[in-house]
CSV table of C-alpha atoms in Angstrom, one decimal:
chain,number,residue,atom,x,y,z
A,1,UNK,CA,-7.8,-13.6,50.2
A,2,UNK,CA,-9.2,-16.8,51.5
A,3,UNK,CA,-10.6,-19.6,48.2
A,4,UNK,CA,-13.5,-18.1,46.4
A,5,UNK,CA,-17.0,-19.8,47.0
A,6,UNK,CA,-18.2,-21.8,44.1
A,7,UNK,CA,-21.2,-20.7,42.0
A,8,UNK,CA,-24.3,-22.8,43.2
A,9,UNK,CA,-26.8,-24.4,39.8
A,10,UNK,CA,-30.2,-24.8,41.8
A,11,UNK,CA,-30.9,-27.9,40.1
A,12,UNK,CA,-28.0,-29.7,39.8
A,13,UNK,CA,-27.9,-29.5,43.9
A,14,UNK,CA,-31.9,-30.0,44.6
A,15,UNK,CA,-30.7,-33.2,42.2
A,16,UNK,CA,-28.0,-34.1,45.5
A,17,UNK,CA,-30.6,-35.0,48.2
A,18,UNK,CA,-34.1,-36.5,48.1
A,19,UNK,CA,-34.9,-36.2,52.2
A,20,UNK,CA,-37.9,-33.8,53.0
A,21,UNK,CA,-38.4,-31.2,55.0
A,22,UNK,CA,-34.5,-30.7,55.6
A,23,UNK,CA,-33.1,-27.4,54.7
A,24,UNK,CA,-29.4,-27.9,52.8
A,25,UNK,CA,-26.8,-25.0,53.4
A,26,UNK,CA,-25.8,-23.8,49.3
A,27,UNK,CA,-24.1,-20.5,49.9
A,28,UNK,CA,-23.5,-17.7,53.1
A,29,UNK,CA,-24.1,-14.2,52.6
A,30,UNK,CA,-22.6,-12.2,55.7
A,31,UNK,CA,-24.4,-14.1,58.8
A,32,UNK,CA,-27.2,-15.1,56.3
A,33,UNK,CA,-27.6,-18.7,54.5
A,34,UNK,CA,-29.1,-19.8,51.4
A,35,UNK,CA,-30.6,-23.0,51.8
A,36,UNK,CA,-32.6,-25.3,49.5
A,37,UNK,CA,-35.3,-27.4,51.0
A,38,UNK,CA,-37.8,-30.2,49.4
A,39,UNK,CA,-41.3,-30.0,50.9
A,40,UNK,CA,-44.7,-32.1,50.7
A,41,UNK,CA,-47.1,-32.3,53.3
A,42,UNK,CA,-47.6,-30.0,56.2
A,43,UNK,CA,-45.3,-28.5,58.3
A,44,UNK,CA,-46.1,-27.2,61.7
A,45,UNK,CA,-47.4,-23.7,62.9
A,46,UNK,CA,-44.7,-21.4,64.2
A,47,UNK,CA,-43.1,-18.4,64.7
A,48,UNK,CA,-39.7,-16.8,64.0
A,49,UNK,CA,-39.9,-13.7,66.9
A,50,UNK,CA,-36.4,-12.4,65.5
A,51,UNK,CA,-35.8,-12.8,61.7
A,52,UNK,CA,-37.9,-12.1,58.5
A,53,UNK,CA,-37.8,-15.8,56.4
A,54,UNK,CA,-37.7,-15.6,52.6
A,55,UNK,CA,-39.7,-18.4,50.1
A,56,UNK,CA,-38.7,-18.5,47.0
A,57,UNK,CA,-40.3,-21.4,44.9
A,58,UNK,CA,-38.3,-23.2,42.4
A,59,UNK,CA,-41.0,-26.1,41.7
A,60,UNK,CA,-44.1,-27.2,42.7
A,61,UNK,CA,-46.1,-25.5,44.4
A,62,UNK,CA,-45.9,-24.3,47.7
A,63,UNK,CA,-48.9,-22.6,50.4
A,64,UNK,CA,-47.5,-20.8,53.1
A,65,UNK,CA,-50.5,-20.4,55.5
A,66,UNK,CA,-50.8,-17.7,57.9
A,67,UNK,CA,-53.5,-16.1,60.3
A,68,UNK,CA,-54.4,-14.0,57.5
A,69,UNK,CA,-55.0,-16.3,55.4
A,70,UNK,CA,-52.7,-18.6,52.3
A,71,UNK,CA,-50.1,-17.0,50.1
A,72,UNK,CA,-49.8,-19.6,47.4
A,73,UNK,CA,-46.5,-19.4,45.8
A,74,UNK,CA,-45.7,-21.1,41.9
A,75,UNK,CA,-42.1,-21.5,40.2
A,76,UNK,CA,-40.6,-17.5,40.2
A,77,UNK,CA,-42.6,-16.1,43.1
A,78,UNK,CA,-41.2,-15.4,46.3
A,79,UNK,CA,-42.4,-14.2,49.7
A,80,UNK,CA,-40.9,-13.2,53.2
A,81,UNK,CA,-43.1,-13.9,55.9
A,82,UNK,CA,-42.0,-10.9,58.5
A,83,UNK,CA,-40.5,-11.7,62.0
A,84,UNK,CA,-43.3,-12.6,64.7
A,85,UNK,CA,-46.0,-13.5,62.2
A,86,UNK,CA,-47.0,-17.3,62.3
A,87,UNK,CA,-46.9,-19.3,59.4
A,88,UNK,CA,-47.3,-22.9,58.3
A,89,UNK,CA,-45.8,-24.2,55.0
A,90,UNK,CA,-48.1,-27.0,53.0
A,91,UNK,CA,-46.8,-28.9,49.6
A,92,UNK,CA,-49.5,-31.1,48.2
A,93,UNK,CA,-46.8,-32.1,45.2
A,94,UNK,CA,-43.0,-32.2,46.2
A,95,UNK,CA,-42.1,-28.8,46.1
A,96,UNK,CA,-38.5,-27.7,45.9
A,97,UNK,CA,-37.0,-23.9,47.5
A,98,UNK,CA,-34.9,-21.6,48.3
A,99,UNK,CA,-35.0,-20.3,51.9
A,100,UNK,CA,-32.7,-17.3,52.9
A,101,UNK,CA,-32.5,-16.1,57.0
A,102,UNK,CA,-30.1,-15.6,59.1
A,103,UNK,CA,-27.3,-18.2,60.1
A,104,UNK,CA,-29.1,-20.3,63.2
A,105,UNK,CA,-32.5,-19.6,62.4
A,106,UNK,CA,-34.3,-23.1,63.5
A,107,UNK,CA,-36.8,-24.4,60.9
A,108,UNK,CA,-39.9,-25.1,63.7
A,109,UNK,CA,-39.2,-21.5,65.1
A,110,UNK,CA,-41.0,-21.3,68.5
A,111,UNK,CA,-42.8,-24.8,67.8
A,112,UNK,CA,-40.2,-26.9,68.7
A,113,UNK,CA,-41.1,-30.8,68.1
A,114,UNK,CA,-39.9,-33.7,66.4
A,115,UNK,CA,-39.6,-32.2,62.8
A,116,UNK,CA,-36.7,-29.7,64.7
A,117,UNK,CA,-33.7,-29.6,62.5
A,118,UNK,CA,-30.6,-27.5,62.0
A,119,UNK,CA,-29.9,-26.7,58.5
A,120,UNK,CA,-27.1,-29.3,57.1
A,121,UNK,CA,-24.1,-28.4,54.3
A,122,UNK,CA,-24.7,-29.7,51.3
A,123,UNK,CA,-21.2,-31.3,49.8
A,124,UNK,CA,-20.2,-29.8,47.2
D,1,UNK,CA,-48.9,-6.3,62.9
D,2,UNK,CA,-48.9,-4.0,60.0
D,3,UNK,CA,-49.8,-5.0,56.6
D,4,UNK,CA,-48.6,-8.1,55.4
D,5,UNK,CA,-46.3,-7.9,52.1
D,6,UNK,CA,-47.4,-9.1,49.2
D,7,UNK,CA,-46.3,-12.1,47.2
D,8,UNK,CA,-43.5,-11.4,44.1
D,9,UNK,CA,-43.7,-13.2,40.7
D,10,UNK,CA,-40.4,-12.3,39.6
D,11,UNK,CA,-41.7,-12.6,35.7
D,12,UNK,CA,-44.4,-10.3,36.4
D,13,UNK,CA,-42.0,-7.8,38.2
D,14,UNK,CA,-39.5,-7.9,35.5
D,15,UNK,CA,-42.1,-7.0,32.9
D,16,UNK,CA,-42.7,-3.6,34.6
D,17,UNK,CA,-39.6,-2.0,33.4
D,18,UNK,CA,-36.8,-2.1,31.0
D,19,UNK,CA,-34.1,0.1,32.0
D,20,UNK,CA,-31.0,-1.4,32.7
D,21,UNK,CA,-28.6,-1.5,35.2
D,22,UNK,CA,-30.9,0.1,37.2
D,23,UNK,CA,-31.7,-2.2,40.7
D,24,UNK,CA,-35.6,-2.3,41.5
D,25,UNK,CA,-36.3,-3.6,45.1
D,26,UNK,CA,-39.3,-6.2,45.4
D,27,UNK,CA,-38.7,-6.8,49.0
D,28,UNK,CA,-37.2,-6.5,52.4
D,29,UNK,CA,-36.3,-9.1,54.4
D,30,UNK,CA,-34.9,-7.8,57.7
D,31,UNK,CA,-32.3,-5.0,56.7
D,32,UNK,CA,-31.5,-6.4,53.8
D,33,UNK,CA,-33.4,-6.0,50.0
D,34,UNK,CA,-34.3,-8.5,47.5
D,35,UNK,CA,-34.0,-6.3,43.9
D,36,UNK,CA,-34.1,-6.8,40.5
D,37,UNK,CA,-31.9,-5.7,37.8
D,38,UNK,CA,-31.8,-6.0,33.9
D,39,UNK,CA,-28.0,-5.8,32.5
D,40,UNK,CA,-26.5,-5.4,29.0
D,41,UNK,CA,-22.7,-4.8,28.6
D,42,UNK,CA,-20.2,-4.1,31.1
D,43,UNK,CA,-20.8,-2.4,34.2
D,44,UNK,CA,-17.2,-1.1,36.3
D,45,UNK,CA,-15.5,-2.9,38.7
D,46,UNK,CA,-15.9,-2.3,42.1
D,47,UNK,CA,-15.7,-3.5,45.7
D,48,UNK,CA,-18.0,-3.6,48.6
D,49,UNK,CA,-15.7,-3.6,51.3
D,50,UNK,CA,-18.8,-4.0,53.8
D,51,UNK,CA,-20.7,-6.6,52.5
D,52,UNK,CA,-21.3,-10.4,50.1
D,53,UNK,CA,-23.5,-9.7,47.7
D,54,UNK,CA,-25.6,-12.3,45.6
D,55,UNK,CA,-26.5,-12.6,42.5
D,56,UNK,CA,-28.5,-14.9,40.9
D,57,UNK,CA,-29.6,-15.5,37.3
D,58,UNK,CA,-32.9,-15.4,36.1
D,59,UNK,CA,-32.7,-15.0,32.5
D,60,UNK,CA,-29.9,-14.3,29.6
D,61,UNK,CA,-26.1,-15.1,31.2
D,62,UNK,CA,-23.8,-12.9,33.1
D,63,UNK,CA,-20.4,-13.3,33.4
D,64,UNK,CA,-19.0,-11.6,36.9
D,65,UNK,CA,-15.4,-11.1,36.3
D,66,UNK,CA,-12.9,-11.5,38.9
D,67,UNK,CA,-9.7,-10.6,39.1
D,68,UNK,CA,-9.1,-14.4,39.8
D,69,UNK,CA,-11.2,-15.1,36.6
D,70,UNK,CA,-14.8,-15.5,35.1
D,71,UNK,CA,-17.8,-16.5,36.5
D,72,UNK,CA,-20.6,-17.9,34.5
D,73,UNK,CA,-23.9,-17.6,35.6
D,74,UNK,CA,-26.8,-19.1,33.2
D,75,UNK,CA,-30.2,-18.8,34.7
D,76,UNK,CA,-31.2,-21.1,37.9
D,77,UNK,CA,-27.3,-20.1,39.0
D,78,UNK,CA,-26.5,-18.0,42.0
D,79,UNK,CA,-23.2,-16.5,43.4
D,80,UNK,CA,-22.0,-14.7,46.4
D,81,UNK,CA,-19.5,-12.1,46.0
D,82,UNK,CA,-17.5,-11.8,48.6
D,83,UNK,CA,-16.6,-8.8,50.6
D,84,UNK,CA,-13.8,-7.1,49.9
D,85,UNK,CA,-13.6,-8.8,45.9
D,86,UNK,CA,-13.2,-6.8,43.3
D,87,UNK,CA,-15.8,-7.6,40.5
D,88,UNK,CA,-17.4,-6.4,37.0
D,89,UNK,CA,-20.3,-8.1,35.7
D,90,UNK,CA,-20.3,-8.3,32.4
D,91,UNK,CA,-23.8,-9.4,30.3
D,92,UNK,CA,-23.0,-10.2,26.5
D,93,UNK,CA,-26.9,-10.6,25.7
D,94,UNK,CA,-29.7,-8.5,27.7
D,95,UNK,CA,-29.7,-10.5,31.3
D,96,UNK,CA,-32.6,-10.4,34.4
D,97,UNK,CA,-30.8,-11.0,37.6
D,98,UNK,CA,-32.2,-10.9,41.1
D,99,UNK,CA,-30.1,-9.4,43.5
D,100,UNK,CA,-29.8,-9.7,47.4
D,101,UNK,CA,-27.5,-7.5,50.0
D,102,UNK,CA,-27.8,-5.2,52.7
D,103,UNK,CA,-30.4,-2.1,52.4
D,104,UNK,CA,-28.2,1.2,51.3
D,105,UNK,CA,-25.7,-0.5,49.3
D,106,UNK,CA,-24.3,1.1,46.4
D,107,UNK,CA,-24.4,-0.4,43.0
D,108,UNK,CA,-20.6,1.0,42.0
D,109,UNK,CA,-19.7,0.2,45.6
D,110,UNK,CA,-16.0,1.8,46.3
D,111,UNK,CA,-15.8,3.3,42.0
D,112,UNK,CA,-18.6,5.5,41.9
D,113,UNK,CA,-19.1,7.2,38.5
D,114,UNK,CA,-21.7,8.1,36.3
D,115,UNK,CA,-23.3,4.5,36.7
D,116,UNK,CA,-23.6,5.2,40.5
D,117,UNK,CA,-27.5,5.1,41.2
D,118,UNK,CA,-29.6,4.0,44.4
D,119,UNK,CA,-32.3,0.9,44.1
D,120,UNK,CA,-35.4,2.1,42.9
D,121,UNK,CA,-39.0,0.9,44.3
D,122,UNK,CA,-40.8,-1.2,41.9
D,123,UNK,CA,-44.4,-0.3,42.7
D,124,UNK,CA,-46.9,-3.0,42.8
């Protein structure tokens, strides 16, 4: 059997990076990643055609905008925008979550653009 | 598109039952389910041979015994299982733990046994 992973304490790794707006790799489940992000401002409108995206909010406050209309998320509450519908994240505080798609699954979608970023490992 | 899903407050959702070791899904995020579960004592140990499986603490502490030793999860703390280890959670005070892994799999996983039992809706 190949080394165990380590548990993960939310806090203790959100307390690891400061950048915004750049998802951290905490965990893998099968072809699936757990990564935390810290948000404020407004992201960009866009699209993931092939993948649900899971929210969960671990502080702050956190508006996930769609078509529809906003989903406004608090500490506890979680929401998975489905594949193909367009969404736009907005923070007005720092906002701190947890983000869980598939392995590959670009943060700007079909958007594209200068905030484009693979997710990066965060050091244990 | 079809209906969008709704938003979970994990407090909220945990407040709408009290049986435990029973899983509740609250969502769907591809082929996979988010679920909640409420755990007091030992459970069995078991494998899932086809899957990781995550657990995260939300309240209480659960230990998830491995045959390599403990692991201690306080709330805010998450853990991926990993396929093919054999584990036994174990919650010495009542414990709320949100779950994650791929739709259809079984709580006992390889053991079956009386506390064999498919995840439950949690209506909204």
């Amino acid at each position: 059997m190949s080394e165990l992973p380590r548990s993960v304490n939310l806090a203790e790794r959100l307390s690891q990076f400061s950048e915004l707006w750049t998802q951290k790799k905490v965990a893998d489940l099968n072809d699936y990643e757990v990564k935390l992000a810290k948000l404020k401002g407004e992201f960009v409108w866009h699209t993931h055609d092939e993948t649900d995206e899971l929210f969960l909010v671990i502080s702050g406050r956190l508006t996930i905008q769609l078509r529809a209309g906003d989903v406004v998320l608090e500490p506890g509450e979680l929401f998975v925008v489905p594949r193909g519908v367009e969404h736009c994240p907005v923070a007005d505080e720092e906002s701190a979550i947890l983000l869980l798609e598939p392995a590959g699954t670009m943060n700007t979608g079909d958007a594209g653009g200068p905030m484009t970023k693979a997710a990066e490992s965060l050091s244990t």
